[in-house]
Short mmCIF file of C-alpha atoms in Angstrom, two decimals:
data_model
loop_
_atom_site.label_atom_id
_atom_site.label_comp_id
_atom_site.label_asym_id
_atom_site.label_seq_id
_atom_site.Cartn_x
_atom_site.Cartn_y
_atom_site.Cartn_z
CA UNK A 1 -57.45 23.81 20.36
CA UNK A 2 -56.63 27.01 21.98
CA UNK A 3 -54.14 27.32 24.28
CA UNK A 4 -53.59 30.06 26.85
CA UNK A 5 -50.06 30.81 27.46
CA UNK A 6 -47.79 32.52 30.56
CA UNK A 7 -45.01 34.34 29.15
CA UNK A 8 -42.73 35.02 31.77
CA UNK A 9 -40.94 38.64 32.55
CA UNK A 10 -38.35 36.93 33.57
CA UNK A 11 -36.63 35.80 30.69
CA UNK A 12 -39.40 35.92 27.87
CA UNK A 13 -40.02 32.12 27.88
CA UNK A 14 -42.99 30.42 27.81
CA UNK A 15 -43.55 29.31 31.88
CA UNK A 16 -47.10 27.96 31.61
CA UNK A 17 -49.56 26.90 29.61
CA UNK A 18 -53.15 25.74 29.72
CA UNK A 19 -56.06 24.44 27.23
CA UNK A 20 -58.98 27.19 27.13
CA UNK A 21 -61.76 25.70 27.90
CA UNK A 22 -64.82 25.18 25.60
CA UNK A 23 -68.03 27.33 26.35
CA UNK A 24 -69.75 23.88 26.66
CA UNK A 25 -67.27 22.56 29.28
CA UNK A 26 -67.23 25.63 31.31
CA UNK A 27 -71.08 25.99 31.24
CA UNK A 28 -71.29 22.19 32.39
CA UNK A 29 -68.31 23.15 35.17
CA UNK A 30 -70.64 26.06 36.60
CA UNK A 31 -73.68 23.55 36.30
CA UNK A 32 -71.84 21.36 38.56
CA UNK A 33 -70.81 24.58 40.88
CA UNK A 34 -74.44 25.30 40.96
CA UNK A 35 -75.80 21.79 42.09
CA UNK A 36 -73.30 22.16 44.75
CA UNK A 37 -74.46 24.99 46.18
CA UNK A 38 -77.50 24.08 47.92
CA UNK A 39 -75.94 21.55 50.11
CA UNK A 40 -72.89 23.83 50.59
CA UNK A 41 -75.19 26.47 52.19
CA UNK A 42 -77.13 24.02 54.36
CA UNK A 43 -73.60 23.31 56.40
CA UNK A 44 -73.54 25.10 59.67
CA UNK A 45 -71.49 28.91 59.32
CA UNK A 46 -68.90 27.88 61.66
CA UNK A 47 -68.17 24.49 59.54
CA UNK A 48 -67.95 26.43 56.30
CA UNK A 49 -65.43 28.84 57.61
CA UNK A 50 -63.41 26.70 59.18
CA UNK A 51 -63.18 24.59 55.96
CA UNK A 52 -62.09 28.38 54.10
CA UNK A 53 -59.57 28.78 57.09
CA UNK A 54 -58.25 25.39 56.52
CA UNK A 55 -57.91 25.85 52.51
CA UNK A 56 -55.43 29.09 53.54
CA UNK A 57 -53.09 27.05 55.90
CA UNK A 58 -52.82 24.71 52.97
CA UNK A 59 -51.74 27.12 50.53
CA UNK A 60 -49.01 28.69 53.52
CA UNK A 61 -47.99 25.07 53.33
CA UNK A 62 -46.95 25.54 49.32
CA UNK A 63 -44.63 28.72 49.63
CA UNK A 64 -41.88 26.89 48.43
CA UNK A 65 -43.66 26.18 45.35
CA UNK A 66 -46.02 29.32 45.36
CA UNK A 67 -43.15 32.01 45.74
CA UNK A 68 -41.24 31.25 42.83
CA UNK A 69 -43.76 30.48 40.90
CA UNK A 70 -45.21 33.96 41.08
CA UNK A 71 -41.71 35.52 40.55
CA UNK A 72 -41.72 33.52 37.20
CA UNK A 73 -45.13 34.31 36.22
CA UNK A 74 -45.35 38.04 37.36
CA UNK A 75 -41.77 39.19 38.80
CA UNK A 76 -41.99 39.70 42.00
CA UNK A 77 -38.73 39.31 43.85
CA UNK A 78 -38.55 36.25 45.70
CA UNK A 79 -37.05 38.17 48.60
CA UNK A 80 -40.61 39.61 49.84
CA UNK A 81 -42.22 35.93 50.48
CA UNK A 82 -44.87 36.30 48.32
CA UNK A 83 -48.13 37.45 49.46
CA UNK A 84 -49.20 35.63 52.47
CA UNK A 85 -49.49 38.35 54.94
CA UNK A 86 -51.79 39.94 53.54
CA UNK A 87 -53.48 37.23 52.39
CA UNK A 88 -53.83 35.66 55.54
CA UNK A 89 -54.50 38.86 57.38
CA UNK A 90 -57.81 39.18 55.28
CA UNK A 91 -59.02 35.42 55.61
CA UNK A 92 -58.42 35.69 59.84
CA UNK A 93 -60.74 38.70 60.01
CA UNK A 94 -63.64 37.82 57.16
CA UNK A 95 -63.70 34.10 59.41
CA UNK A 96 -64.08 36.83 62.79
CA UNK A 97 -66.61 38.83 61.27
CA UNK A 98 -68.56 36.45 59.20
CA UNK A 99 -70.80 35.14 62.09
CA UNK A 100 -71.86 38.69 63.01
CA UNK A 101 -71.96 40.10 59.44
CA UNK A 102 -74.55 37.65 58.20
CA UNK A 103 -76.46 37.37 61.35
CA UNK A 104 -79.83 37.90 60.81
CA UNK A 105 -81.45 41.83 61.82
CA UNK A 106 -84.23 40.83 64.04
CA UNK A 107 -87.05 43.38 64.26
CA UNK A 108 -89.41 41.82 66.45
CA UNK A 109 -89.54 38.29 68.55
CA UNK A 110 -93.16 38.24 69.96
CA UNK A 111 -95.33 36.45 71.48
CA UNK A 112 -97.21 37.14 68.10
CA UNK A 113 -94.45 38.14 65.36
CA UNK A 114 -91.35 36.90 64.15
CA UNK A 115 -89.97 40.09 61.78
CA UNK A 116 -86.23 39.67 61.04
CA UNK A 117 -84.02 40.11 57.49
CA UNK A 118 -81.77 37.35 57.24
CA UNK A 119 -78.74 37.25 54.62
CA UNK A 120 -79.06 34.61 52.06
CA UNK A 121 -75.91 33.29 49.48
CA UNK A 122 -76.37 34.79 46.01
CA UNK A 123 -75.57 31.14 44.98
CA UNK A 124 -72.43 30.76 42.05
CA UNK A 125 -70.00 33.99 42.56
CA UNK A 126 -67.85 34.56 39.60
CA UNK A 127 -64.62 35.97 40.56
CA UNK A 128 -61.77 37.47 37.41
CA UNK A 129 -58.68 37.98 39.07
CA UNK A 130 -55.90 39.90 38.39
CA UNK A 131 -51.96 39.62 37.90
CA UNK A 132 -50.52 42.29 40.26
CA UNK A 133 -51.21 40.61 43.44
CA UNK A 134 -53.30 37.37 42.07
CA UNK A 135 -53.64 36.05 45.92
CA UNK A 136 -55.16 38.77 47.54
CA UNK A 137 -57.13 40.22 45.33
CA UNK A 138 -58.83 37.08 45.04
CA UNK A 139 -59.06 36.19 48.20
CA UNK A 140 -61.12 39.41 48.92
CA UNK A 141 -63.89 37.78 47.46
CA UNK A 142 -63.28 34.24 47.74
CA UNK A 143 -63.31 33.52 51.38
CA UNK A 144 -66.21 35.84 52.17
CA UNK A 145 -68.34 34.52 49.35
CA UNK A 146 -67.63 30.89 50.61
CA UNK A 147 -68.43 31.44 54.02
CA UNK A 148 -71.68 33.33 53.34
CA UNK A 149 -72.70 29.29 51.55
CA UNK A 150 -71.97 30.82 47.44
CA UNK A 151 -70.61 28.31 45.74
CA UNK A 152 -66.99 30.10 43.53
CA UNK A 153 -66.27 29.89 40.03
CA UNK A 154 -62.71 31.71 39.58
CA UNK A 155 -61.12 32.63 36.19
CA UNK A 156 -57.50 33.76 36.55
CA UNK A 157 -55.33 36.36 34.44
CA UNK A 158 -53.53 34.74 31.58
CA UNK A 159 -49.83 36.11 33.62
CA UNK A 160 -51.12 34.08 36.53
CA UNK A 161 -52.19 31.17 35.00
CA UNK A 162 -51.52 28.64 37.49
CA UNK A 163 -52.47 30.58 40.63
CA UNK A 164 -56.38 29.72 40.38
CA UNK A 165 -55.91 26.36 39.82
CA UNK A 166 -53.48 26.20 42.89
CA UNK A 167 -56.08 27.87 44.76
CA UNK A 168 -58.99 25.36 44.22
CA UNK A 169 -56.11 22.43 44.65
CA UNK A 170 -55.07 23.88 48.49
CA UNK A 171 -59.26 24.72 49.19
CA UNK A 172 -59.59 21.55 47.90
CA UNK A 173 -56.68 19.56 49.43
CA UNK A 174 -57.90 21.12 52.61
CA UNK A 175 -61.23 19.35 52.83
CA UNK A 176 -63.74 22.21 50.70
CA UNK A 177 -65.70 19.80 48.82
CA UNK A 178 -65.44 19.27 44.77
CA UNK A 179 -67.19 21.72 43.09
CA UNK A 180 -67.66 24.15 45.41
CA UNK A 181 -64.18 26.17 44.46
CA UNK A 182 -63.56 25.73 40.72
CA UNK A 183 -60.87 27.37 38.52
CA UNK A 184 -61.51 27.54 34.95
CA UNK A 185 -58.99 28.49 32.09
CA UNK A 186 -60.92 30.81 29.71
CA UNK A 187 -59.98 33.32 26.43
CA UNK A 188 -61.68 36.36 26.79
CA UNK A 189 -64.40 35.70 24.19
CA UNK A 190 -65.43 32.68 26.61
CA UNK A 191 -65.44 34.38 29.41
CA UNK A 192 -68.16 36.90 27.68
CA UNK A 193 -70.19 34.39 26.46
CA UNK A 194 -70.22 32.08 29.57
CA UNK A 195 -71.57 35.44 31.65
CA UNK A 196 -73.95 36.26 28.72
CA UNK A 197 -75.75 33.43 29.65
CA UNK A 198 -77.03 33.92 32.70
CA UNK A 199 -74.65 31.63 34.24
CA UNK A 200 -73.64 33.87 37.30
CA UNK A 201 -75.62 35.14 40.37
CA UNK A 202 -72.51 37.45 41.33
CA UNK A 203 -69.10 38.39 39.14
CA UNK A 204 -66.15 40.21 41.31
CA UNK A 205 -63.89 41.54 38.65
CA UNK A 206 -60.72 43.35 39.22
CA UNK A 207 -58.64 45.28 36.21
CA UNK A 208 -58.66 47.57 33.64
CA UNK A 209 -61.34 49.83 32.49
CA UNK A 210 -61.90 48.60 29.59
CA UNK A 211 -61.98 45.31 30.92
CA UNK A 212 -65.02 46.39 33.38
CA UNK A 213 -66.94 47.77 30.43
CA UNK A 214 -66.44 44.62 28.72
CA UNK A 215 -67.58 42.91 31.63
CA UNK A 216 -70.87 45.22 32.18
CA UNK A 217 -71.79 44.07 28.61
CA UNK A 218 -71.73 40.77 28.87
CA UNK A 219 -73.70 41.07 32.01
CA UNK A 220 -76.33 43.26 30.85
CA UNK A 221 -80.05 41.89 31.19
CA UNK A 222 -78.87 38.78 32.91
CA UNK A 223 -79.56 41.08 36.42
CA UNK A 224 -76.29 39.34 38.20
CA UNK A 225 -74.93 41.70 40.71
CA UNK A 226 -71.38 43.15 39.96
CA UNK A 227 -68.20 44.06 41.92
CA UNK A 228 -65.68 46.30 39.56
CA UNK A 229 -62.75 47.64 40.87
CA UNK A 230 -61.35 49.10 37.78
CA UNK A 231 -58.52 51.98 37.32
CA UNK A 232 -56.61 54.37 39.87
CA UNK A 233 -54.39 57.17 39.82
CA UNK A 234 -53.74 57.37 43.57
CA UNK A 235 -52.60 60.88 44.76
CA UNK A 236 -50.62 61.73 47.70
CA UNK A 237 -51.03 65.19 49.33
CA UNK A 238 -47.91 66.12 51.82
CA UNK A 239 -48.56 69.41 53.66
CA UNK A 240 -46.48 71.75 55.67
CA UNK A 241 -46.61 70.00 59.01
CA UNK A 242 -45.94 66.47 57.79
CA UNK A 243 -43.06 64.05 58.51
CA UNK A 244 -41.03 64.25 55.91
CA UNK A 245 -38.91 61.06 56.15
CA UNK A 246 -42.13 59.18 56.60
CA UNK A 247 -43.99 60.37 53.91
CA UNK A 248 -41.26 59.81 51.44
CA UNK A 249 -40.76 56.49 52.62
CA UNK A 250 -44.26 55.62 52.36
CA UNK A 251 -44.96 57.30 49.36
CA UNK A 252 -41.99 55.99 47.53
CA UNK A 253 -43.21 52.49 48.59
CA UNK A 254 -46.43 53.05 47.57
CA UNK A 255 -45.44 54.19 44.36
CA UNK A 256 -43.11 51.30 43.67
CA UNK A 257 -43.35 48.41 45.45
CA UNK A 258 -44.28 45.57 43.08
CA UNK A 259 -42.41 47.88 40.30
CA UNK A 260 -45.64 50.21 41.00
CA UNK A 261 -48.01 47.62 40.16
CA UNK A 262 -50.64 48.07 42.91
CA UNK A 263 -54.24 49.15 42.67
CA UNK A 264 -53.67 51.48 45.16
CA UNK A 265 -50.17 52.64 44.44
CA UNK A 266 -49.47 56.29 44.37
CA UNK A 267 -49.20 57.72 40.68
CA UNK A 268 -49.07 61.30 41.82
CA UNK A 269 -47.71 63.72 44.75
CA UNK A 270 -48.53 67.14 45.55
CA UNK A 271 -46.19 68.58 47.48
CA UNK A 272 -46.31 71.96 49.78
CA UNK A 273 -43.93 74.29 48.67
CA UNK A 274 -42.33 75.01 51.87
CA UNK A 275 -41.04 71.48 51.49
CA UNK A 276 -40.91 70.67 48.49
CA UNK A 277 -37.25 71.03 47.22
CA UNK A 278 -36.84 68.57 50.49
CA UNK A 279 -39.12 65.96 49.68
CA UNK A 280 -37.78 65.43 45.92
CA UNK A 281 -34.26 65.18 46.83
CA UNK A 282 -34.86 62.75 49.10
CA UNK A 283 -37.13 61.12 46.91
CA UNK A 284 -34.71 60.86 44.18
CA UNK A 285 -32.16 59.33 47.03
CA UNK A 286 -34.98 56.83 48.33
CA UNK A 287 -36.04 55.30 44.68
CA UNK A 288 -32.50 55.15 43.25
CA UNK A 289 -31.37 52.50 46.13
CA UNK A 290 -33.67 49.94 44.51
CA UNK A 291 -31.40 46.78 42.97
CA UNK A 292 -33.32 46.12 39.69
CA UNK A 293 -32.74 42.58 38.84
CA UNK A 294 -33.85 38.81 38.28
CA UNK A 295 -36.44 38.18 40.63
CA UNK A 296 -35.66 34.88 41.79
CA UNK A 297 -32.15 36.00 43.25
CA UNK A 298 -32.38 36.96 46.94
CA UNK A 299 -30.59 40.38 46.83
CA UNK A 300 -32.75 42.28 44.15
CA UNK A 301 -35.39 44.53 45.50
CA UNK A 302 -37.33 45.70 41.85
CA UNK A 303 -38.23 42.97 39.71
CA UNK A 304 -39.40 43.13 36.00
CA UNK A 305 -42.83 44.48 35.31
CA UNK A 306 -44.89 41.87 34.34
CA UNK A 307 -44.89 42.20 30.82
CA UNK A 308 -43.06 43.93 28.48
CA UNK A 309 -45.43 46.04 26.77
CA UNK A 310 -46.63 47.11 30.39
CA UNK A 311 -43.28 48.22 30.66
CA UNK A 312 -43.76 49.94 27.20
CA UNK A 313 -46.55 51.97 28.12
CA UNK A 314 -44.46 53.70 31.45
CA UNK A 315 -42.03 54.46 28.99
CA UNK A 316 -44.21 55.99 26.75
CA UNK A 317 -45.82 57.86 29.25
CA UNK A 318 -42.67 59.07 30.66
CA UNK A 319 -41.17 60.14 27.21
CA UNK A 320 -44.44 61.90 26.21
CA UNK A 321 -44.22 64.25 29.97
CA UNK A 322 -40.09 64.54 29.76
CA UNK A 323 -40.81 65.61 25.56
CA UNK A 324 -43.83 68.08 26.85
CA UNK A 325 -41.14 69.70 29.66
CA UNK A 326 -40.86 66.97 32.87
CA UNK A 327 -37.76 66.56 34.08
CA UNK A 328 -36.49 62.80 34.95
CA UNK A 329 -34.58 62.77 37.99
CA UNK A 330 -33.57 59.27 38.43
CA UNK A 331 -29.80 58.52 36.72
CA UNK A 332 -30.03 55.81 34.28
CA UNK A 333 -26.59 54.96 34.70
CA UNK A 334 -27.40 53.39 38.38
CA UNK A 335 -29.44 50.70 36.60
CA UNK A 336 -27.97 49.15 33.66
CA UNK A 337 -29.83 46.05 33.96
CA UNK A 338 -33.31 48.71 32.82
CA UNK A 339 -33.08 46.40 29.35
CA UNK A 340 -35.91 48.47 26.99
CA UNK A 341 -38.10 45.50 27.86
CA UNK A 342 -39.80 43.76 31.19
CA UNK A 343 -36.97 45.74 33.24
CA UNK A 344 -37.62 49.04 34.06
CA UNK A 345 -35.41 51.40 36.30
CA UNK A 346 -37.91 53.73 38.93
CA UNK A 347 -38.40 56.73 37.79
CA UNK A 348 -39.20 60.54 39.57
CA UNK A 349 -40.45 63.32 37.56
CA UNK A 350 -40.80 67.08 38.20
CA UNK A 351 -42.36 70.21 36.23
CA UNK A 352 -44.84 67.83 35.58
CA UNK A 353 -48.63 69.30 34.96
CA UNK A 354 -52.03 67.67 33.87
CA UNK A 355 -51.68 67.98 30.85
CA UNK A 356 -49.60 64.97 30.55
CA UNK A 357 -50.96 61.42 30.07
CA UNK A 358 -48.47 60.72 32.99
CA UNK A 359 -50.54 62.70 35.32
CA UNK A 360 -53.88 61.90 34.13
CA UNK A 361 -54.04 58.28 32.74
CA UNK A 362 -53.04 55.25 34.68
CA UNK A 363 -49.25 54.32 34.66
CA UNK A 364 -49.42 51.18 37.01
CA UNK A 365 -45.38 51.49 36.79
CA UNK A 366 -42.49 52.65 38.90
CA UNK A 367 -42.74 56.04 38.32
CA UNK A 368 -44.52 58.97 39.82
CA UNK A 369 -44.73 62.91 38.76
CA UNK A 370 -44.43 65.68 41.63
CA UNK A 371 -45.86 68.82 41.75
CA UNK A 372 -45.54 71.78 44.25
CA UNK A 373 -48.67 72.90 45.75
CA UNK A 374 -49.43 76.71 47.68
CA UNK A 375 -52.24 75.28 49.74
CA UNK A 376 -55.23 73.27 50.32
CA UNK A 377 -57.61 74.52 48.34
CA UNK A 378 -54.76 73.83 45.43
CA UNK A 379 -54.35 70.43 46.33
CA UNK A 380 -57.63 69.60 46.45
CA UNK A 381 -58.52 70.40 42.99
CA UNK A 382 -55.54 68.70 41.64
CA UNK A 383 -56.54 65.69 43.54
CA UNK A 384 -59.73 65.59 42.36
CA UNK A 385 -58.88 66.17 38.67
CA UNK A 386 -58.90 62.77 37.93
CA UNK A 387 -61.12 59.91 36.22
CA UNK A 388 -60.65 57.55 38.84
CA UNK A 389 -61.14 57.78 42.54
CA UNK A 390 -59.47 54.85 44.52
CA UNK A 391 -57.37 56.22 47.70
CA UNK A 392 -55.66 59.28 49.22
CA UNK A 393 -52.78 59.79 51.09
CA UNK A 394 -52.51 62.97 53.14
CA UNK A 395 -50.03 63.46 55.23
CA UNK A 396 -50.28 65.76 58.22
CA UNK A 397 -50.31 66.14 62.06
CA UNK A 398 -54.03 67.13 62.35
CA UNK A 399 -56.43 64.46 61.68
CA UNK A 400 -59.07 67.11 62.11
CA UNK A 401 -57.66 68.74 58.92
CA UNK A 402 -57.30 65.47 56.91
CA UNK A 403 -60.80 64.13 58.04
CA UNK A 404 -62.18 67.86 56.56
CA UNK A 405 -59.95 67.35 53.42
CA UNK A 406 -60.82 63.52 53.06
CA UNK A 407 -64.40 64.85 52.74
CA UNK A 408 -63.88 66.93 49.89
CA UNK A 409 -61.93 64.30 48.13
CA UNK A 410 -63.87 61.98 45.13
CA UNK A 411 -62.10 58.70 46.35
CA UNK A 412 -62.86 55.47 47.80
CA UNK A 413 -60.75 55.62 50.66
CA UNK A 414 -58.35 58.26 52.51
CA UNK A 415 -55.50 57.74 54.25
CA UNK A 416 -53.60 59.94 56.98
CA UNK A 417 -50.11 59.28 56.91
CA UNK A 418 -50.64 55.76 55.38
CA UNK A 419 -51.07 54.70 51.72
CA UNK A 420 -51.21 51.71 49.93
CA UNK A 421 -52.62 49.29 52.36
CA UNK A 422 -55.86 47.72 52.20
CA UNK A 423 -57.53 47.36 55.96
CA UNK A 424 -60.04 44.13 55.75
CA UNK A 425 -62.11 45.97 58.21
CA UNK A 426 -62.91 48.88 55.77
CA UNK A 427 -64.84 48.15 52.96
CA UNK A 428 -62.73 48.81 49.91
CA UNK A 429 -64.67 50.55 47.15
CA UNK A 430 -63.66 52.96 44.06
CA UNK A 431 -65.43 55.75 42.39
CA UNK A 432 -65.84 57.24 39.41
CA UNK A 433 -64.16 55.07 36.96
CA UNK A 434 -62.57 53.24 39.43
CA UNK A 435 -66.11 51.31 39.66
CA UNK A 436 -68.40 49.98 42.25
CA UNK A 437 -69.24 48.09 44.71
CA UNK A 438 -66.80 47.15 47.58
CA UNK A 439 -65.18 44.20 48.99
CA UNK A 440 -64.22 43.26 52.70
CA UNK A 441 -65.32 44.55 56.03
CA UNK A 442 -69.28 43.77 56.84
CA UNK A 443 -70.21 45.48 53.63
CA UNK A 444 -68.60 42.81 51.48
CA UNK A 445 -70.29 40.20 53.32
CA UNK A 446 -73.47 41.66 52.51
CA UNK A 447 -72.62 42.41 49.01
CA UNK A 448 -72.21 38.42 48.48
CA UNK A 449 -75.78 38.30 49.91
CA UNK A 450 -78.79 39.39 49.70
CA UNK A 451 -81.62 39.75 52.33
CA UNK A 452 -84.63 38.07 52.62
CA UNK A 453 -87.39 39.00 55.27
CA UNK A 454 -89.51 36.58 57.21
CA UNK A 455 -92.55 37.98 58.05
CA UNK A 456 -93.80 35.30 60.43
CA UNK A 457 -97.00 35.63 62.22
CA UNK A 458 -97.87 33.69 65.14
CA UNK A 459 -102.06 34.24 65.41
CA UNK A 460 -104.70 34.19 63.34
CA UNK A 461 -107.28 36.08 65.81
#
């Protein structure tokens, strides 16, 4: 018996634990999903959502339970309320869009033609969910693919154990009928297996790179469709004319909140040098007013990351850039509680280049590297020297100038004078080796469908 365990950044302990499931149990779960699904899709739209919109209020009725919970699992400070507004932002607008998204695309309605593409459930969705914000990442996928009639099969990260099987019990609780929603507690080498079979019509899967690879193996020849958002390294570009005080308190944010583990957090900053001196003092200031601390008491404002050796690898990083000539700016002394292990002090860097891992490779910590830029043009290519492509930040008063930059930029989405927030009415999509595909908005609706067209004719002479 294999057992899947939560070890919690809080104090190392062992918060939750779960039996892995069997390939023969989880193939007869997704069976069971599948039968399901017929009968799912035949209830009217407006039913089905309803039911999804119902399964949300539920969970809002378990923060008590569902805060803490994720502070134990993944250290997030109890202080920010967990995830709901976000979460619940995204389920209110898929439920306003979904009758319009799937509607069918009517070509002709004759007196002697019917001609119209209608959008049909891919059947049992897969979704792998990360730690870093296990709610609404999932949810990007789950409500949309359960409104469109797909039936959802959803395998949680081993540091959130216990949020996919709260899920399915508030979906559940709420009135979504057994079997439609199912969490399943699988090692890795089960989860390859189970998609090596064929067992999936759709598989939303949100991590690492290597994870997505992994992922595109398993899947190959089986012809399921595949979401991947993978890696980042999310710049942010602040030019001559920008606010200052907002774009270092956005940009700080955005590279720390959740002790920097975001998808879309900001990893790097190019700065113009006219105010550049400006922006790193007060980004220094801004950072070093976090309280690092135990999660689960009210007045800390930087948790642990959610693992130790994720904490390991920001250090690394950072001692590889400050050994190859970055300077650290941040004062050590202003957080003893930084304890070598799940705690990490924030952390800014200068005379940092690309040819440091920190500036290049993922750090998905609270730490960010800024550089001084001339122009543009300089900007630009710094931007786009990257592997992955996520989202931009640029920060200006002429949206003329950022839409003409934003163009130029190998990313998924750009910002102007934003960062770090995902709008459900834009699709949200990566490139490069951030992956494919893209979640939310009208797109994502029809990427958990496909069409089928009705050729209907009404005479024979």
């Amino acid at each position: 018996m294999t057992m899947i365990q939560c070890i919690s950044p809080v104090d190392g302990s062992v918060f939750a634990e779960r039996e892995a499931m069997s390939l023969e149990a989880a193939k007869a779960a997704v069976e069971r999903a599948r039968k399901a699904q017929k009968a799912w899709a035949r209830r009217p739209l407006e039913e089905r959502v309803q039911l999804v919109l119902k399964g949300v209020a539920r969970l809002n009725e378990m923060s008590d339970e569902v805060v803490p919970e994720l502070a134990w699992m993944m250290g997030r400070p109890v202080r920010y309320g967990g995830e709901y507004k976000g979460f619940n932002e995204r389920s209110n607008y898929v439920a306003s869009i979904a009758a319009d998204a799937l509607a069918p695309l009517v070509i002709e309605e004759s007196s002697t033609f019917e001609r119209r593409i209608e959008r049909e459930p891919h059947g049992v969705v897969f979704v792998i969910a990360p730690w870093n914000y296990p709610y609404m990442t999932a949810i990007n996928t789950v409500a949309p693919a359960l409104m469109a009639g797909n039936t959802v099969v959803i395998k949680h990260a081993t540091q959130t154990l216990l949020v996919g099987e709260r899920l399915v019990r508030a979906f559940v609780e709420a009135g979504v009928p057994d079997d439609v929603f199912v969490n399943l507690f699988l090692d890795h080498a089960t989860t390859s297996a189970l998609i090596a079979t064929g067992s999936f019509n759709f598989i939303n899967f949100t991590g690492s790179v290597e994870g997505g690879r992994s992922i595109e193996r398993a899947a190959a020849s089986t012809f399921a469709g595949l979401g991947l958002e993978l890696g980042g390294k999310d710049p942010g570009y602040v030019m001559e004319d920008a606010d200052l005080d907002a774009a270092v308190d956005t940009l700080m944010d955005g590279a720390t909140y959740n002790s920097g583990q975001c998808c879309c957090g900001i990893e790097r900053i190019y700065v113009h040098e006219s105010l550049y001196d400006a922006f790193v003092e007060k980004s220094v200031a801004w950072v070093s007013n976090y309280k690092l601390g135990n999660p689960l008491d009210t007045e800390t404002t930087l948790g642990p990351m959610a693992h130790r050796r994720f904490a390991a690898h920001v250090r690394e990083q950072i001692a590889e850039a400050v050994a190859r000539g970055a300077k650290a700016l941040v004062d050590p002394k202003l957080f003893p509680q930084d304890d070598g292990h799940a705690y990490l002090m924030p952390q800014v860097l200068v005379d940092v280049d690309h040819s440091m891992s920190f500036m290049r490779e993922e750090t998905f910590g609270p730490a960010v590297g800024i550089m001084k830029v001339k122009n543009d043009e300089e900007a630009l290519s710094l931007m786009n020297d990257s592997k992955y492509g996520l989202t931009a930040s640029l920060w200006t008063q002429d949206p003329e100038r950022a839409g003409r930059l934003g163009r130029e930029i190998e990313t998924g989405t750009v910002f102007m004078n934003r960062a770090d927030y995902l709008d459900p009415a834009l699709c949200w999509t990566g490139v490069k080796e951030t992956g494919r595909g893209g979640s939310l908005s009208v797109l994502g609706f029809h990427n958990l469908t496909r069409p089928k067209s009705y050729h209907l004719k009404k005479v024979t002479k």
